[in-house]
Short mmCIF file of C-alpha atoms in Angstrom, two decimals:
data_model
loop_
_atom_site.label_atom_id
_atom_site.label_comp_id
_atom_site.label_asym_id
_atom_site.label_seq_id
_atom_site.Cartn_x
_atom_site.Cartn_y
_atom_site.Cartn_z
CA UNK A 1 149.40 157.72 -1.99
CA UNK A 2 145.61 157.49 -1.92
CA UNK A 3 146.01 153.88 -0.74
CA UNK A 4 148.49 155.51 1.75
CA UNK A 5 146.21 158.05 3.19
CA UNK A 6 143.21 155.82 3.81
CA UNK A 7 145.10 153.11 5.74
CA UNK A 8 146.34 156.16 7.85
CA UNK A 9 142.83 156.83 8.60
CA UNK A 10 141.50 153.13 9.11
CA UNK A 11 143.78 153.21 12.08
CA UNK A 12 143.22 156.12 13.72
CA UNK A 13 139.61 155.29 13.15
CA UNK A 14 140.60 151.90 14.68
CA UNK A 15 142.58 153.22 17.46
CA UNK A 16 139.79 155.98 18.37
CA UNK A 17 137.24 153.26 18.70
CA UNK A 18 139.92 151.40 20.71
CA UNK A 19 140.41 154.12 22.68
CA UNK A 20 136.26 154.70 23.22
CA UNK A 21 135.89 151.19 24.41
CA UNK A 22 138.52 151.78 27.20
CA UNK A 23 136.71 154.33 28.23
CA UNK A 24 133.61 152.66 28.60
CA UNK A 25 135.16 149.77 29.97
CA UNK A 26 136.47 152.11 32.83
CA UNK A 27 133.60 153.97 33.28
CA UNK A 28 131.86 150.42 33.66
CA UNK A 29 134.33 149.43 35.73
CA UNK A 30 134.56 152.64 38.39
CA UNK A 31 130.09 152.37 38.38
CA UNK A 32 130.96 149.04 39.70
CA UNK A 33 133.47 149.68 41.93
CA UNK A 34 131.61 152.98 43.56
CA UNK A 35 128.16 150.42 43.82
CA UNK A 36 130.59 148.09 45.49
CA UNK A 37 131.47 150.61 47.41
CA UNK A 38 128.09 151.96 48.11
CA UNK A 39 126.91 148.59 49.17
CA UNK A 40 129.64 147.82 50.90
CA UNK A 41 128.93 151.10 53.03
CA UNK A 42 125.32 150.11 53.27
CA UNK A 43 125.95 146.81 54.77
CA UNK A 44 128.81 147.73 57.40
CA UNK A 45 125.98 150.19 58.44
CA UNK A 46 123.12 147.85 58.73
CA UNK A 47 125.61 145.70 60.56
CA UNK A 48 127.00 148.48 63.07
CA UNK A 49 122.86 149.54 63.88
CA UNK A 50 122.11 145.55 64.67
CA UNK A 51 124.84 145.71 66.76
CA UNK A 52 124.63 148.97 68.50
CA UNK A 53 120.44 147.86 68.96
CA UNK A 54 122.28 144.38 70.30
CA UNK A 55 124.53 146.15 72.89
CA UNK A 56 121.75 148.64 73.79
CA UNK A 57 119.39 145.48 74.54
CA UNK A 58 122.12 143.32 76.36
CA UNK A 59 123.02 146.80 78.26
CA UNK A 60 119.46 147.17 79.74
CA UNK A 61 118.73 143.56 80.38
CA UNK A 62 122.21 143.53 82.72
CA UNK A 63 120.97 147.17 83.60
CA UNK A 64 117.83 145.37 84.58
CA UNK A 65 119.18 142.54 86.08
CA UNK A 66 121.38 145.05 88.71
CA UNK A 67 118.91 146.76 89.47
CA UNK A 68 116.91 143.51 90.57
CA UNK A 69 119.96 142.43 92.51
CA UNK A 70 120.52 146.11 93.94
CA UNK A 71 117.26 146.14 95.18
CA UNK A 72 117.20 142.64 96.84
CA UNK A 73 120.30 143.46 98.87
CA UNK A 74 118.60 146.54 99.78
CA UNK A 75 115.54 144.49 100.60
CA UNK A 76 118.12 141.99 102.57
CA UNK A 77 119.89 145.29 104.20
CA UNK A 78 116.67 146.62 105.17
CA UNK A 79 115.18 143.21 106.60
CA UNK A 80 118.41 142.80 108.97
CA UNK A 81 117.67 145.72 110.49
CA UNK A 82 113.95 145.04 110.89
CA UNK A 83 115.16 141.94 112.83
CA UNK A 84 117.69 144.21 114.46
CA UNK A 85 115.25 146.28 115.61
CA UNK A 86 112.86 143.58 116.48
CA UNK A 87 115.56 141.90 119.10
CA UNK A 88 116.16 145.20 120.47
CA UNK A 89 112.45 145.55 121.07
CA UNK A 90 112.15 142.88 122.85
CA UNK A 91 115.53 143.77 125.31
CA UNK A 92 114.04 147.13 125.57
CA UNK A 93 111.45 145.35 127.43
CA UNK A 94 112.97 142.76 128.85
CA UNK A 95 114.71 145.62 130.81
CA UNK A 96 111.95 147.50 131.28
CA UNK A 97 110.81 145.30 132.89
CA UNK A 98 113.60 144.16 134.97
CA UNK A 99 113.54 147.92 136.22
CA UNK A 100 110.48 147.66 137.43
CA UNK A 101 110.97 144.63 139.49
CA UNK A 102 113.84 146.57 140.95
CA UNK A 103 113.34 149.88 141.09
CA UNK A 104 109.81 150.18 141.81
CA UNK A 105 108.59 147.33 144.07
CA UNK A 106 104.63 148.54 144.90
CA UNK A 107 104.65 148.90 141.08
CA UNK A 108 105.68 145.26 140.39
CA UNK A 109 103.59 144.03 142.76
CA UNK A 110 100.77 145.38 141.88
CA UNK A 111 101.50 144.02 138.06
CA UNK A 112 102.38 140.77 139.55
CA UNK A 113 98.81 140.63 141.68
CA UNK A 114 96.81 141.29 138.63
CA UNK A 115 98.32 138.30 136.85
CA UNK A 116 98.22 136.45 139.93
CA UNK A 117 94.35 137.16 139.51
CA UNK A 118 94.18 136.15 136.32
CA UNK A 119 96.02 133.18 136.53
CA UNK A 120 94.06 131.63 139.36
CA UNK A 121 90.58 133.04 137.86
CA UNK A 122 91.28 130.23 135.28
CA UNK A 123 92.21 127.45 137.44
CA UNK A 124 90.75 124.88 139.50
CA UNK A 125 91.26 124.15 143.67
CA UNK A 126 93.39 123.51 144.98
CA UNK A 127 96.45 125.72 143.58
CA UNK A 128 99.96 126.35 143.48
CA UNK A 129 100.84 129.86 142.74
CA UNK A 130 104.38 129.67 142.03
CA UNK A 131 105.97 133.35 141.55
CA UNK A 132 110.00 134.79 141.76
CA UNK A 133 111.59 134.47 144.99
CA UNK A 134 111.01 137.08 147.33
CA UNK A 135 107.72 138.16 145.50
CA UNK A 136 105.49 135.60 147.91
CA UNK A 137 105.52 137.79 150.61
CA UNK A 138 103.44 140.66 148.19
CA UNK A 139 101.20 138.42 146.72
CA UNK A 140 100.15 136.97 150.47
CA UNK A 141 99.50 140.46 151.55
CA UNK A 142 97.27 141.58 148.70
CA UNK A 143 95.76 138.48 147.26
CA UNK A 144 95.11 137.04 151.05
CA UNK A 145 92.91 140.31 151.92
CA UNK A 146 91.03 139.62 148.81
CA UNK A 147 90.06 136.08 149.98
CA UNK A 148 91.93 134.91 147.21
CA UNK A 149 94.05 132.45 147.90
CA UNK A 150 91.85 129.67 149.80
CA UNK A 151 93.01 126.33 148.67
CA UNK A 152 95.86 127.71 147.57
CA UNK A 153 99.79 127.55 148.19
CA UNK A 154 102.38 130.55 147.53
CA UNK A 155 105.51 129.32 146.47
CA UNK A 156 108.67 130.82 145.59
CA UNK A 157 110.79 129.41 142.99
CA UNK A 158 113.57 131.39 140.27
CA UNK A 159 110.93 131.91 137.54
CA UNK A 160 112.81 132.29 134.25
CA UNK A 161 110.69 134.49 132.66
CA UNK A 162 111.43 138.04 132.96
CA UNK A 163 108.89 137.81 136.41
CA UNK A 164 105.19 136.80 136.61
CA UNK A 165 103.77 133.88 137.89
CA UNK A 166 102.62 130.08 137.12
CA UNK A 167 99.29 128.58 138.72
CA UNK A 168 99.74 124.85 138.98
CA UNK A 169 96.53 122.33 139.51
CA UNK A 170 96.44 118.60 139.57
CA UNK A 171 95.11 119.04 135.60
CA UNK A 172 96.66 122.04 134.53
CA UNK A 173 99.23 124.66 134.14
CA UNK A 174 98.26 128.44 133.81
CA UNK A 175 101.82 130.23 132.43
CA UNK A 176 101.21 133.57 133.06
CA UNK A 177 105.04 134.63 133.61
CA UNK A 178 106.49 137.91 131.35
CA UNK A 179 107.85 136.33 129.30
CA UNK A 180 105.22 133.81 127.94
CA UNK A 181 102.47 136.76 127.70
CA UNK A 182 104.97 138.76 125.38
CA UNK A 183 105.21 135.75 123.46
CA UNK A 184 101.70 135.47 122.58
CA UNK A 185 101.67 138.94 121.93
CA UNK A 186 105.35 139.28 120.01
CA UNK A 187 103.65 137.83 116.80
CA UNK A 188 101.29 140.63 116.66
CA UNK A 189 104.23 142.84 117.02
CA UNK A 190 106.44 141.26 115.15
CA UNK A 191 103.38 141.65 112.28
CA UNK A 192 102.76 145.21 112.70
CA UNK A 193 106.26 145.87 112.50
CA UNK A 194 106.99 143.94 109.83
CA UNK A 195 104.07 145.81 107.54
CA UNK A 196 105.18 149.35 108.30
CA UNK A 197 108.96 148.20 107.04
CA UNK A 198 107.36 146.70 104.70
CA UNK A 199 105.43 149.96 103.59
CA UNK A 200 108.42 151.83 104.32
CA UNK A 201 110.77 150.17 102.07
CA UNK A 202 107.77 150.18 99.06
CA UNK A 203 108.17 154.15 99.45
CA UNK A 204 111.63 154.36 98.92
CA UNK A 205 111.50 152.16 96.05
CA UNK A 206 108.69 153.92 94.81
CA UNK A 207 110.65 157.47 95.23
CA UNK A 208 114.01 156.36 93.59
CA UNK A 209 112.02 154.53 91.08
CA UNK A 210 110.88 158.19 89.67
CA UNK A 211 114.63 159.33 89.93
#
């Protein structure tokens, strides 16, 4: 019975250690897993902040490069219309002056003497004055009573170049028609112009660029 009794409690003493080691094993075992777990968790978010930080960079350089590209159409956009306004400049005066010539002849002719003056004040003798037809007639009248036109010849020819006149010498050729003068001055203009769109459009980039 004795012999009985003790085997009886060699295996429960058996089975409790038994028993004592599966827990420990599974205790072992769920540390691991939740570590796993843990790490796991760690990881997927170290990996989800590189990429967010990835997408934010890759976001700002294409933000970046937009706004580059917005702003040189804009740029584009806004130099069109500089030209724009540059050609219509220059028809502006074009008619202008073709109003002049028609609407207001003493006016015109008195424009047209002075560059008659000029013209031959930088020529030799003799001269051809060429000027528009039906303008010789003016020029006689006011540059003859001026004793300005000794040794030289008035003739009418269709000047294209919005009006003027041309004084031709054996040597030379003094252009002063319209059309040539604004085109020594049309640079100038065309500079000047071109600065205040220029300052202009560095405004408005400046302004949105604090939006």
């Amino acid at each position: 019975m004795q012999a009985g009794r003790e085997l009886e409690s060699f295996k429960d003493a058996l089975k409790r250690e038994h028993l004592a080691r599966i827990e420990r094993l599974e205790k072992e075992r769920d540390e691991k897993i939740t570590g796993m777990v843990a790490d796991g968790r760690m990881a997927v978010q170290k990996k989800v902040s590189a990429l967010r930080k990835d997408q934010e960079a890759r976001f700002n350089r294409l933000a970046e490069e937009k706004k580059k590209e917005g702003w040189s159409l804009a740029r584009a956009a806004f130099l069109e219309e500089f030209s724009k306004l540059f050609r219509w400049s220059e028809g502006e005066l074009e008619k202008k002056v073709s109003e002049l010539k028609y609407s207001d002849r003493a006016r015109y002719g008195a424009s047209l003497a002075a560059l008659a003056r000029e013209a031959l004040a930088s020529c030799g003798r003799p001269a051809v004055l060429v000027v528009e037809t039906g303008c010789g007639e003016i020029i006689r009248e006011t540059l003859g009573r001026e004793g300005l036109l000794l040794d030289v010849e008035v003739r009418e020819e269709n000047i294209d170049g919005w009006g003027g006149c041309r004084a031709e010498t054996e040597n030379e050729i003094i252009d002063n028609t319209l059309l040539t003068r604004w085109g020594r001055m049309k640079t100038v203009f065309s500079l000047k112009l071109s600065r205040l769109a220029n300052d202009s459009f560095t405004e408005i980039r400046r302004r949105s660029n604090k939006l």
